[in-house]
């Protein structure tokens, strides 16, 4: 299937953020159709002023307000008449993270038969009533599709295959207003169009004007769900026989959506803090069971890893224990940061290395619980440690952790890519005798092919070049840091030497990095064999290329 995409921006009295949204879309090389859904003056005049066909911007005005869904359908017809195969829908009020546009479009281009939709990661600006209403709609959509694959049906940030939409709209009636986004996604699912959900940040802009009519639109949505439930029952045999194919949207760890709502994380953490970790774990068991049953990709990744490390096919008990261990790790981290765990719970056998006054790069991993070690370290040691991290895929968890322990976020540096300014700032820290921690077992979001392939648990896997390049630039010692749970109440921190200095000879740099990554992978294997369930990379670690 070919892929020619245009952008559709329905707008009803939204003009303030609209120029910025249009420019972001134009920057991706997409022509834009702005559908003015009967905006009032002077907003209508401001929208009309954006009309610039020479730049690929077309403003189409509906004289009377017909509803968001009707406006999008008009945009479908305009885009298809102009020869486009796909349509990007994005709201005009600027609430969607425009940095996600390249990822959304790349996914749609890779899977042109799918509808690719944003799965919102909300910040604190979202109104509570909206969150509750969306959650209720999500539950109904799970029932209507007999599936958990549509994790958010109300996000107006998606790419549609126009041919499938044309056939649907020619044969079935779809809601014309705020019920449109959900209803068209469910009906496309019924027709076998696979959904792909991409995590995107969503912010409600200050002073934003909402076109949601609390009474009328809630009545429309209630009627819509009633129609869809009865429609599902009529189609039940067909729905069970013909399910949309499962697509794998990403093998990169950052492409996986964070699963779990903030309120749920707060509840479990609060119970654990007030009644103890046993009570928290008891509450976690049904939650973990839900995510275990619905997390198909995570279960597959767990089976893949455990099969390699155990050297026999894992049972469902093995993978369930692996998932439960991951949830337990979160509770342990909160307990460590809020003081519920004593510092004596962390055993440090080689403490002489902690007294080395020199700065160093610490290569850590997602095996064990390094964050717990950071929490239980003596304050003077913790103040020496700066952690380079990518937190967007775990924003809810990090938000809850900050609420229970605000100091947990100190000395965390969020990085997507390390540039010259970051290197200079880190060099200053090293010169002050500080430590810089970087993960060696995950490929950065913008790795641009800076990976090496080395043996790991019986098969070649890609490891990032970043830690070794960083250590070479900083010209300092390199240490490996692991923190493994030995008993329910005790963890062992291992801080060990790796190299006094990383030298990457010109013309032999990749060979030198490959040797370093191989040594690191061999050491990581030891930890994995010692505690298989404490491996927390729930994605295809042995995938190549996209990872």
Short mmCIF file of C-alpha atoms in Angstrom, two decimals:
data_model
loop_
_atom_site.label_atom_id
_atom_site.label_comp_id
_atom_site.label_asym_id
_atom_site.label_seq_id
_atom_site.Cartn_x
_atom_site.Cartn_y
_atom_site.Cartn_z
CA UNK A 1 0.00 0.00 0.00
CA UNK A 2 1.33 3.44 -0.92
CA UNK A 3 1.55 6.20 1.66
CA UNK A 4 0.69 9.81 0.88
CA UNK A 5 -0.43 11.70 3.94
CA UNK A 6 -2.12 15.06 4.49
CA UNK A 7 -2.96 16.69 7.81
CA UNK A 8 -6.50 17.55 8.94
CA UNK A 9 -7.00 20.13 11.68
CA UNK A 10 -10.62 20.63 12.74
CA UNK A 11 -11.09 23.93 14.53
CA UNK A 12 -14.01 25.49 16.30
CA UNK A 13 -13.02 28.84 17.86
CA UNK A 14 -9.37 27.78 18.29
CA UNK A 15 -6.92 30.15 16.65
CA UNK A 16 -4.31 31.04 19.28
CA UNK A 17 -2.22 27.85 19.03
CA UNK A 18 -3.30 26.97 15.48
CA UNK A 19 -0.40 28.70 13.62
CA UNK A 20 2.13 26.81 15.76
CA UNK A 21 0.38 23.50 15.09
CA UNK A 22 0.27 24.22 11.35
CA UNK A 23 3.97 25.05 11.22
CA UNK A 24 4.84 21.85 13.08
CA UNK A 25 2.89 19.82 10.52
CA UNK A 26 4.34 21.72 7.55
CA UNK A 27 7.82 21.00 8.95
CA UNK A 28 7.06 17.29 8.46
CA UNK A 29 6.41 17.89 4.76
CA UNK A 30 2.64 17.44 5.00
CA UNK A 31 0.05 19.65 3.29
CA UNK A 32 -2.63 20.89 5.68
CA UNK A 33 -6.41 21.08 5.45
CA UNK A 34 -7.85 23.30 8.19
CA UNK A 35 -11.58 22.70 8.63
CA UNK A 36 -13.16 25.75 10.27
CA UNK A 37 -16.25 24.26 11.90
CA UNK A 38 -18.39 27.39 12.00
CA UNK A 39 -16.09 29.48 14.23
CA UNK A 40 -17.34 32.81 15.47
CA UNK A 41 -15.86 36.11 14.34
CA UNK A 42 -13.08 37.26 14.83
CA UNK A 43 -11.69 33.71 15.26
CA UNK A 44 -13.03 32.78 11.83
CA UNK A 45 -11.09 35.69 10.31
CA UNK A 46 -7.88 34.61 12.06
CA UNK A 47 -8.30 31.05 10.75
CA UNK A 48 -9.09 32.29 7.24
CA UNK A 49 -5.87 34.35 7.27
CA UNK A 50 -3.88 31.12 7.43
CA UNK A 51 -5.07 30.08 3.95
CA UNK A 52 -1.93 29.78 1.80
CA UNK A 53 -2.27 27.19 -1.00
CA UNK A 54 1.22 28.03 -2.24
CA UNK A 55 2.54 26.64 1.06
CA UNK A 56 0.15 23.70 1.07
CA UNK A 57 -2.27 25.22 3.60
CA UNK A 58 -5.95 25.12 2.64
CA UNK A 59 -8.68 26.54 4.86
CA UNK A 60 -12.15 25.11 4.26
CA UNK A 61 -14.94 26.84 6.19
CA UNK A 62 -18.24 25.26 7.22
CA UNK A 63 -20.74 28.13 7.54
CA UNK A 64 -22.48 26.46 10.48
CA UNK A 65 -21.08 24.35 13.28
CA UNK A 66 -21.56 20.67 12.42
CA UNK A 67 -19.37 19.00 15.02
CA UNK A 68 -15.80 17.75 15.25
CA UNK A 69 -16.61 14.42 13.61
CA UNK A 70 -18.38 16.05 10.70
CA UNK A 71 -15.44 18.40 10.20
CA UNK A 72 -12.98 15.50 10.14
CA UNK A 73 -15.15 13.66 7.59
CA UNK A 74 -15.10 16.75 5.36
CA UNK A 75 -11.33 16.70 5.68
CA UNK A 76 -11.30 13.01 4.68
CA UNK A 77 -13.14 13.87 1.45
CA UNK A 78 -10.86 16.81 0.66
CA UNK A 79 -7.71 14.75 1.25
CA UNK A 80 -8.91 11.79 -0.78
CA UNK A 81 -10.02 14.01 -3.66
CA UNK A 82 -6.49 15.48 -3.69
CA UNK A 83 -5.00 12.00 -4.07
CA UNK A 84 -3.86 11.29 -0.52
CA UNK A 85 -4.02 7.80 0.98
CA UNK A 86 -3.80 8.76 4.66
CA UNK A 87 -4.88 11.61 6.91
CA UNK A 88 -3.23 12.85 10.07
CA UNK A 89 -5.77 14.26 12.52
CA UNK A 90 -4.42 16.71 15.11
CA UNK A 91 -6.28 19.09 17.38
CA UNK A 92 -6.03 22.86 16.88
CA UNK A 93 -5.55 23.81 20.53
CA UNK A 94 -1.94 22.61 20.80
CA UNK A 95 -2.51 20.01 23.51
CA UNK A 96 -0.70 17.22 21.63
CA UNK A 97 3.07 16.84 21.83
CA UNK A 98 4.23 17.90 18.37
CA UNK A 99 7.60 16.23 18.95
CA UNK A 100 5.75 12.92 18.53
CA UNK A 101 4.77 13.74 14.93
CA UNK A 102 7.79 12.02 13.30
CA UNK A 103 7.21 8.84 15.30
CA UNK A 104 3.48 8.81 14.54
CA UNK A 105 4.07 9.28 10.82
CA UNK A 106 6.90 6.75 10.68
CA UNK A 107 4.68 4.15 12.31
CA UNK A 108 1.82 4.89 9.90
CA UNK A 109 4.17 4.64 6.93
CA UNK A 110 5.53 1.33 8.17
CA UNK A 111 2.01 -0.08 8.75
CA UNK A 112 -0.19 1.71 6.18
CA UNK A 113 -3.07 -0.74 6.76
CA UNK A 114 -3.40 0.32 10.42
CA UNK A 115 -4.93 3.27 12.21
CA UNK A 116 -2.19 4.76 14.38
CA UNK A 117 -3.46 6.63 17.41
CA UNK A 118 -1.88 8.51 20.26
CA UNK A 119 -2.10 6.99 23.73
CA UNK A 120 -1.96 10.03 26.03
CA UNK A 121 0.53 10.43 28.84
CA UNK A 122 -1.11 13.21 30.86
CA UNK A 123 0.55 15.72 33.12
CA UNK A 124 -1.08 17.52 36.02
CA UNK A 125 -3.09 19.88 33.79
CA UNK A 126 -5.75 17.34 32.84
CA UNK A 127 -9.05 17.96 34.70
CA UNK A 128 -10.07 15.16 37.05
CA UNK A 129 -13.54 14.90 35.49
CA UNK A 130 -11.92 14.30 32.10
CA UNK A 131 -9.74 11.52 33.49
CA UNK A 132 -12.71 9.74 35.05
CA UNK A 133 -14.83 10.11 31.91
CA UNK A 134 -12.06 8.79 29.70
CA UNK A 135 -11.50 5.82 31.99
CA UNK A 136 -15.18 4.86 31.76
CA UNK A 137 -15.03 5.10 27.97
CA UNK A 138 -11.91 2.91 27.91
CA UNK A 139 -13.76 0.20 29.85
CA UNK A 140 -16.69 0.29 27.43
CA UNK A 141 -14.34 0.10 24.44
CA UNK A 142 -12.69 -2.98 25.93
CA UNK A 143 -16.15 -4.57 26.05
CA UNK A 144 -17.19 -3.39 22.57
CA UNK A 145 -14.03 -4.71 20.90
CA UNK A 146 -13.55 -7.75 23.18
CA UNK A 147 -9.96 -6.58 23.34
CA UNK A 148 -7.55 -4.43 25.34
CA UNK A 149 -5.72 -3.27 22.23
CA UNK A 150 -7.34 0.19 22.04
CA UNK A 151 -5.91 1.71 25.19
CA UNK A 152 -7.31 5.18 24.46
CA UNK A 153 -10.10 5.84 21.97
CA UNK A 154 -10.61 9.56 22.62
CA UNK A 155 -7.26 11.01 21.57
CA UNK A 156 -7.69 13.18 18.46
CA UNK A 157 -4.09 12.64 17.39
CA UNK A 158 -3.98 9.81 14.87
CA UNK A 159 -3.34 8.73 11.28
CA UNK A 160 -6.22 7.14 9.35
CA UNK A 161 -6.06 4.95 6.22
CA UNK A 162 -8.51 6.85 4.02
CA UNK A 163 -9.73 3.90 1.92
CA UNK A 164 -10.92 2.02 5.01
CA UNK A 165 -12.57 5.17 6.38
CA UNK A 166 -14.33 5.83 3.05
CA UNK A 167 -15.80 2.31 2.96
CA UNK A 168 -16.92 2.58 6.59
CA UNK A 169 -18.57 5.98 6.21
CA UNK A 170 -20.32 4.90 3.00
CA UNK A 171 -21.97 1.96 4.75
CA UNK A 172 -22.40 2.98 8.40
CA UNK A 173 -23.36 6.03 10.41
CA UNK A 174 -20.74 7.45 12.77
CA UNK A 175 -21.27 10.17 15.37
CA UNK A 176 -20.68 13.70 14.09
CA UNK A 177 -19.53 15.37 17.29
CA UNK A 178 -17.43 14.36 20.32
CA UNK A 179 -18.56 10.77 19.92
CA UNK A 180 -16.73 10.51 16.59
CA UNK A 181 -13.19 9.68 17.75
CA UNK A 182 -14.26 6.67 19.77
CA UNK A 183 -16.94 5.35 17.43
CA UNK A 184 -14.86 5.37 14.25
CA UNK A 185 -11.98 3.60 16.01
CA UNK A 186 -14.27 0.83 17.30
CA UNK A 187 -16.02 0.38 13.95
CA UNK A 188 -12.71 0.26 12.09
CA UNK A 189 -11.59 -2.43 14.56
CA UNK A 190 -14.74 -4.42 13.79
CA UNK A 191 -13.81 -4.24 10.10
CA UNK A 192 -10.39 -5.71 10.73
CA UNK A 193 -8.33 -2.50 10.69
CA UNK A 194 -5.59 -3.04 13.28
CA UNK A 195 -4.99 -0.31 15.87
CA UNK A 196 -1.52 0.81 16.87
CA UNK A 197 -1.15 2.94 19.99
CA UNK A 198 1.78 5.35 20.37
CA UNK A 199 2.49 7.01 23.73
CA UNK A 200 2.30 10.81 23.42
CA UNK A 201 2.39 13.55 26.00
CA UNK A 202 -0.80 15.62 26.28
CA UNK A 203 -1.05 18.95 28.06
CA UNK A 204 -4.17 21.05 28.53
CA UNK A 205 -3.02 24.59 27.64
CA UNK A 206 -3.84 27.35 30.16
CA UNK A 207 -6.93 29.29 29.20
CA UNK A 208 -7.90 26.60 26.70
CA UNK A 209 -11.47 26.84 25.40
CA UNK A 210 -13.19 23.47 25.36
CA UNK A 211 -15.93 22.67 22.85
CA UNK A 212 -17.10 19.74 24.98
CA UNK A 213 -20.73 20.23 26.04
CA UNK A 214 -20.89 18.41 29.38
CA UNK A 215 -24.60 17.54 29.16
CA UNK A 216 -25.19 17.03 25.45
CA UNK A 217 -21.91 15.32 24.63
CA UNK A 218 -22.15 12.96 27.58
CA UNK A 219 -25.64 11.98 26.42
CA UNK A 220 -24.27 11.43 22.89
CA UNK A 221 -21.41 9.30 24.21
CA UNK A 222 -23.80 7.24 26.35
CA UNK A 223 -26.02 6.60 23.33
CA UNK A 224 -22.96 5.76 21.26
CA UNK A 225 -21.77 3.12 23.72
CA UNK A 226 -25.28 1.65 23.82
CA UNK A 227 -25.27 1.35 20.01
CA UNK A 228 -21.81 -0.14 19.99
CA UNK A 229 -22.52 -2.74 22.68
CA UNK A 230 -25.62 -3.97 20.83
CA UNK A 231 -23.68 -3.79 17.57
CA UNK A 232 -20.96 -5.93 19.12
CA UNK A 233 -23.53 -8.52 20.21
CA UNK A 234 -24.99 -8.70 16.69
CA UNK A 235 -21.53 -9.16 15.21
CA UNK A 236 -20.24 -11.47 17.93
CA UNK A 237 -19.59 -14.60 15.81
CA UNK A 238 -17.89 -12.54 13.10
CA UNK A 239 -15.81 -10.58 15.63
CA UNK A 240 -14.57 -13.78 17.23
CA UNK A 241 -13.62 -15.30 13.87
CA UNK A 242 -12.05 -12.24 12.21
CA UNK A 243 -9.81 -10.28 14.54
CA UNK A 244 -7.53 -7.47 13.30
CA UNK A 245 -3.96 -8.74 12.94
CA UNK A 246 -1.51 -7.99 15.72
CA UNK A 247 1.24 -5.63 14.59
CA UNK A 248 4.48 -4.97 16.41
CA UNK A 249 4.81 -1.18 16.45
CA UNK A 250 8.27 -0.95 18.00
CA UNK A 251 11.13 -3.05 19.25
CA UNK A 252 12.74 -0.06 20.93
CA UNK A 253 12.19 0.01 24.68
CA UNK A 254 11.14 3.69 24.61
CA UNK A 255 8.34 2.85 22.17
CA UNK A 256 6.48 0.87 24.81
CA UNK A 257 3.70 2.72 26.55
CA UNK A 258 3.81 3.04 30.30
CA UNK A 259 1.04 0.85 31.67
CA UNK A 260 -0.79 1.92 34.81
CA UNK A 261 -2.66 5.00 35.96
CA UNK A 262 -1.26 7.55 38.40
CA UNK A 263 -4.11 7.04 40.88
CA UNK A 264 -3.44 3.28 40.96
CA UNK A 265 0.27 3.80 41.58
CA UNK A 266 -0.53 6.31 44.32
CA UNK A 267 -2.96 3.89 45.98
CA UNK A 268 -0.52 0.98 46.06
CA UNK A 269 2.38 3.16 47.20
CA UNK A 270 0.20 4.76 49.90
CA UNK A 271 -1.02 1.42 51.23
CA UNK A 272 2.54 0.11 51.29
CA UNK A 273 3.73 3.20 53.13
CA UNK A 274 0.91 3.17 55.69
CA UNK A 275 0.35 -0.53 56.26
CA UNK A 276 3.65 -2.03 55.20
CA UNK A 277 5.02 -3.69 52.09
CA UNK A 278 3.08 -6.91 52.69
CA UNK A 279 -0.20 -5.01 52.44
CA UNK A 280 1.08 -3.24 49.35
CA UNK A 281 2.06 -6.54 47.74
CA UNK A 282 -1.35 -8.03 48.58
CA UNK A 283 -2.99 -5.13 46.77
CA UNK A 284 -0.57 -5.53 43.88
CA UNK A 285 -1.40 -9.17 43.14
CA UNK A 286 -4.72 -8.57 41.29
CA UNK A 287 -3.21 -5.52 39.57
CA UNK A 288 -0.23 -7.54 38.39
CA UNK A 289 -2.58 -10.33 37.26
CA UNK A 290 -4.45 -7.84 35.06
CA UNK A 291 -1.31 -6.45 33.45
CA UNK A 292 0.15 -9.92 33.06
CA UNK A 293 -2.94 -11.16 31.21
CA UNK A 294 -3.21 -8.08 28.98
CA UNK A 295 0.51 -7.50 28.35
CA UNK A 296 1.04 -9.85 25.41
CA UNK A 297 4.31 -8.28 24.27
CA UNK A 298 5.72 -8.10 27.78
CA UNK A 299 4.87 -11.77 28.39
CA UNK A 300 6.58 -12.70 25.13
CA UNK A 301 9.69 -10.74 26.10
CA UNK A 302 9.72 -12.38 29.53
CA UNK A 303 9.46 -15.87 28.00
CA UNK A 304 12.23 -15.05 25.56
CA UNK A 305 14.64 -13.87 28.26
CA UNK A 306 13.81 -16.60 30.80
CA UNK A 307 14.14 -19.29 28.15
CA UNK A 308 17.68 -18.11 27.45
CA UNK A 309 18.82 -17.67 31.03
CA UNK A 310 17.13 -20.81 32.42
CA UNK A 311 18.04 -22.87 29.34
CA UNK A 312 14.60 -24.49 29.22
CA UNK A 313 11.13 -23.25 28.18
CA UNK A 314 9.70 -21.20 31.05
CA UNK A 315 6.31 -22.01 32.53
CA UNK A 316 3.55 -19.47 33.00
CA UNK A 317 4.51 -19.44 36.69
CA UNK A 318 8.02 -18.32 35.74
CA UNK A 319 6.77 -15.40 33.64
CA UNK A 320 4.12 -14.46 36.23
CA UNK A 321 6.80 -14.45 38.96
CA UNK A 322 8.97 -12.27 36.70
CA UNK A 323 6.14 -9.74 36.31
CA UNK A 324 5.38 -9.75 40.04
CA UNK A 325 9.06 -9.17 40.80
CA UNK A 326 9.01 -6.07 38.62
CA UNK A 327 6.03 -4.70 40.57
CA UNK A 328 7.77 -5.56 43.84
CA UNK A 329 10.79 -3.57 42.69
CA UNK A 330 8.63 -0.45 42.40
CA UNK A 331 7.36 -0.85 45.97
CA UNK A 332 10.88 -1.45 47.25
CA UNK A 333 12.10 1.72 45.56
CA UNK A 334 9.36 3.84 47.16
CA UNK A 335 10.07 2.24 50.56
CA UNK A 336 13.79 2.95 50.22
CA UNK A 337 13.27 6.59 49.29
CA UNK A 338 10.66 7.36 51.98
CA UNK A 339 12.82 5.86 54.76
CA UNK A 340 10.81 2.68 55.36
CA UNK A 341 13.90 0.59 54.61
CA UNK A 342 16.93 0.98 56.89
CA UNK A 343 20.27 1.82 55.33
CA UNK A 344 21.56 -1.48 56.80
CA UNK A 345 19.45 -3.30 54.22
CA UNK A 346 22.12 -2.44 51.63
CA UNK A 347 25.27 -4.55 51.92
CA UNK A 348 28.40 -2.97 50.40
CA UNK A 349 31.25 -5.53 50.53
CA UNK A 350 33.87 -3.54 48.56
CA UNK A 351 33.40 -0.22 50.31
CA UNK A 352 37.04 0.84 49.76
CA UNK A 353 36.14 1.88 46.19
CA UNK A 354 33.59 4.31 47.57
CA UNK A 355 36.36 6.32 49.18
CA UNK A 356 38.21 6.87 45.87
CA UNK A 357 38.12 10.68 45.47
CA UNK A 358 38.34 10.58 41.67
CA UNK A 359 35.34 11.11 39.45
CA UNK A 360 34.19 8.13 37.42
CA UNK A 361 31.63 6.85 34.93
CA UNK A 362 29.41 4.18 36.48
CA UNK A 363 27.85 1.80 33.96
CA UNK A 364 24.60 0.47 35.41
CA UNK A 365 21.88 -1.81 34.07
CA UNK A 366 18.18 -2.61 34.38
CA UNK A 367 18.96 -5.76 36.29
CA UNK A 368 18.37 -5.45 40.02
CA UNK A 369 17.50 -2.15 41.64
CA UNK A 370 20.13 0.55 41.24
CA UNK A 371 17.61 3.22 42.24
CA UNK A 372 17.15 1.50 45.61
CA UNK A 373 20.93 1.52 46.06
CA UNK A 374 20.92 5.24 45.33
CA UNK A 375 18.24 5.77 47.98
CA UNK A 376 20.05 3.77 50.67
CA UNK A 377 23.51 5.22 50.02
CA UNK A 378 24.99 7.54 52.59
CA UNK A 379 23.95 11.13 51.69
CA UNK A 380 27.55 12.13 51.00
CA UNK A 381 27.87 9.34 48.42
CA UNK A 382 24.48 10.03 46.87
CA UNK A 383 25.47 13.67 46.42
CA UNK A 384 28.39 12.54 44.26
CA UNK A 385 26.12 10.63 41.86
CA UNK A 386 24.48 12.06 38.74
CA UNK A 387 22.24 9.68 36.79
CA UNK A 388 21.64 10.10 33.07
CA UNK A 389 18.14 8.84 32.39
CA UNK A 390 15.33 8.75 29.85
CA UNK A 391 12.10 9.04 31.84
CA UNK A 392 9.34 9.84 29.33
CA UNK A 393 8.30 6.19 29.04
CA UNK A 394 7.74 6.09 32.84
CA UNK A 395 6.34 9.52 33.62
CA UNK A 396 3.50 8.27 35.84
CA UNK A 397 5.80 6.15 37.99
CA UNK A 398 8.35 8.95 38.36
CA UNK A 399 5.62 11.44 39.24
CA UNK A 400 4.35 9.21 42.06
CA UNK A 401 7.90 8.59 43.28
CA UNK A 402 8.53 12.34 43.44
CA UNK A 403 5.30 12.82 45.44
CA UNK A 404 6.36 10.28 48.07
CA UNK A 405 10.04 11.26 48.04
CA UNK A 406 10.77 14.64 46.38
CA UNK A 407 14.53 14.16 46.84
CA UNK A 408 14.41 11.08 44.57
CA UNK A 409 14.46 13.35 41.51
CA UNK A 410 17.57 15.22 42.60
CA UNK A 411 20.66 14.70 40.43
CA UNK A 412 18.70 13.01 37.66
CA UNK A 413 19.55 14.41 34.22
CA UNK A 414 17.04 13.58 31.50
CA UNK A 415 18.78 13.03 28.18
CA UNK A 416 17.54 11.90 24.80
CA UNK A 417 20.90 12.45 23.13
CA UNK A 418 24.22 13.55 24.65
CA UNK A 419 25.56 16.65 22.91
CA UNK A 420 28.58 18.95 23.43
CA UNK A 421 26.88 21.04 26.13
CA UNK A 422 26.07 17.91 28.13
CA UNK A 423 29.63 16.65 27.79
CA UNK A 424 31.03 19.95 29.11
CA UNK A 425 28.68 19.91 32.09
CA UNK A 426 29.55 16.28 32.89
CA UNK A 427 33.28 16.99 32.58
CA UNK A 428 32.94 19.65 35.27
CA UNK A 429 31.24 17.12 37.55
CA UNK A 430 33.97 14.54 36.96
CA UNK A 431 36.64 17.12 37.79
CA UNK A 432 34.85 17.74 41.12
CA UNK A 433 35.18 14.03 41.93
CA UNK A 434 31.57 13.12 41.12
CA UNK A 435 30.18 9.99 39.46
CA UNK A 436 28.13 9.91 36.29
CA UNK A 437 25.88 6.84 35.91
CA UNK A 438 24.68 5.67 32.50
CA UNK A 439 22.82 2.50 31.52
CA UNK A 440 24.79 0.05 29.42
CA UNK A 441 21.89 -2.25 28.51
CA UNK A 442 19.56 0.09 26.63
CA UNK A 443 20.01 1.79 23.29
CA UNK A 444 19.34 5.56 23.39
CA UNK A 445 16.24 6.94 21.72
CA UNK A 446 18.30 8.69 19.04
CA UNK A 447 21.10 6.14 18.72
CA UNK A 448 21.53 6.80 14.95
CA UNK A 449 23.11 3.37 14.53
CA UNK A 450 25.71 3.83 17.28
CA UNK A 451 25.47 0.22 18.42
CA UNK A 452 27.65 -2.88 18.40
CA UNK A 453 26.50 -6.48 18.21
CA UNK A 454 27.99 -8.84 20.81
CA UNK A 455 27.12 -12.29 22.23
CA UNK A 456 24.64 -12.20 25.13
CA UNK A 457 22.98 -15.29 26.61
CA UNK A 458 23.68 -17.42 23.57
CA UNK A 459 22.77 -15.01 20.78
CA UNK A 460 24.04 -11.70 19.46
CA UNK A 461 22.35 -8.59 20.83
CA UNK A 462 22.88 -4.90 20.16
CA UNK A 463 24.46 -2.79 22.90
CA UNK A 464 24.92 0.97 22.84
CA UNK A 465 28.30 2.55 22.14
CA UNK A 466 27.30 5.54 24.28
CA UNK A 467 28.76 4.56 27.68
CA UNK A 468 32.18 3.82 26.22
CA UNK A 469 32.22 6.93 24.01
CA UNK A 470 31.21 9.03 27.02
CA UNK A 471 33.91 7.53 29.23
CA UNK A 472 36.50 8.09 26.50
CA UNK A 473 35.54 11.76 26.17
CA UNK A 474 35.55 12.32 29.93
CA UNK A 475 38.92 10.57 30.35
CA UNK A 476 38.10 9.05 33.73
CA UNK A 477 37.90 5.59 35.34
CA UNK A 478 34.95 3.33 34.56
CA UNK A 479 33.19 1.27 37.23
CA UNK A 480 30.34 -1.25 36.99
CA UNK A 481 27.52 -0.93 39.51
CA UNK A 482 24.93 -3.65 40.24
CA UNK A 483 22.42 -3.95 43.06
CA UNK A 484 20.82 -7.38 43.47
CA UNK A 485 18.16 -8.47 46.00
CA UNK A 486 19.54 -11.39 48.02
CA UNK A 487 16.72 -11.82 50.54
CA UNK A 488 13.36 -10.03 50.98
CA UNK A 489 15.09 -7.58 53.32
CA UNK A 490 18.64 -7.37 51.97
CA UNK A 491 20.32 -6.08 48.82
CA UNK A 492 23.95 -6.35 47.77
CA UNK A 493 25.64 -3.45 46.00
CA UNK A 494 28.56 -4.38 43.77
CA UNK A 495 30.86 -1.54 42.70
CA UNK A 496 33.79 -2.93 40.78
CA UNK A 497 36.56 -1.64 38.50
CA UNK A 498 36.20 -2.01 34.75
CA UNK A 499 38.85 0.26 33.20
CA UNK A 500 41.13 3.00 34.48
CA UNK A 501 40.60 4.86 31.23
CA UNK A 502 38.89 4.14 27.92
CA UNK A 503 41.12 4.65 24.89
CA UNK A 504 39.59 4.36 21.43
CA UNK A 505 42.40 4.28 18.83
CA UNK A 506 41.68 6.05 15.56
CA UNK A 507 40.71 3.55 12.89
CA UNK A 508 40.03 0.87 15.52
CA UNK A 509 37.33 2.57 17.52
CA UNK A 510 34.50 0.16 16.74
CA UNK A 511 36.68 -2.87 17.43
CA UNK A 512 37.70 -1.39 20.79
CA UNK A 513 34.09 -0.59 21.70
CA UNK A 514 33.01 -4.09 20.67
CA UNK A 515 35.60 -5.57 23.04
CA UNK A 516 34.36 -3.34 25.90
CA UNK A 517 30.69 -4.16 25.21
CA UNK A 518 31.53 -7.87 25.08
CA UNK A 519 33.16 -7.71 28.51
CA UNK A 520 30.19 -5.80 29.89
CA UNK A 521 27.70 -8.30 28.41
CA UNK A 522 29.62 -11.18 29.95
CA UNK A 523 29.47 -9.53 33.38
CA UNK A 524 25.77 -8.79 32.93
CA UNK A 525 25.18 -12.46 32.13
CA UNK A 526 26.56 -13.37 35.56
CA UNK A 527 23.96 -11.16 37.25
CA UNK A 528 21.16 -12.56 35.08
CA UNK A 529 22.03 -16.15 35.96
CA UNK A 530 22.28 -15.28 39.66
CA UNK A 531 18.81 -13.66 39.77
CA UNK A 532 16.78 -14.26 36.57
CA UNK A 533 13.58 -12.62 37.84
CA UNK A 534 15.40 -9.35 38.55
CA UNK A 535 15.83 -8.59 34.82
CA UNK A 536 13.57 -5.62 34.00
CA UNK A 537 13.88 -5.18 30.24
CA UNK A 538 10.43 -6.24 29.07
CA UNK A 539 11.04 -5.88 25.33
CA UNK A 540 12.72 -7.90 22.60
CA UNK A 541 16.32 -7.46 23.71
CA UNK A 542 17.69 -9.47 20.78
CA UNK A 543 15.91 -7.48 18.07
CA UNK A 544 18.20 -5.72 15.60
CA UNK A 545 18.01 -2.57 13.51
CA UNK A 546 15.15 -0.58 15.05
CA UNK A 547 16.32 -1.21 18.64
#
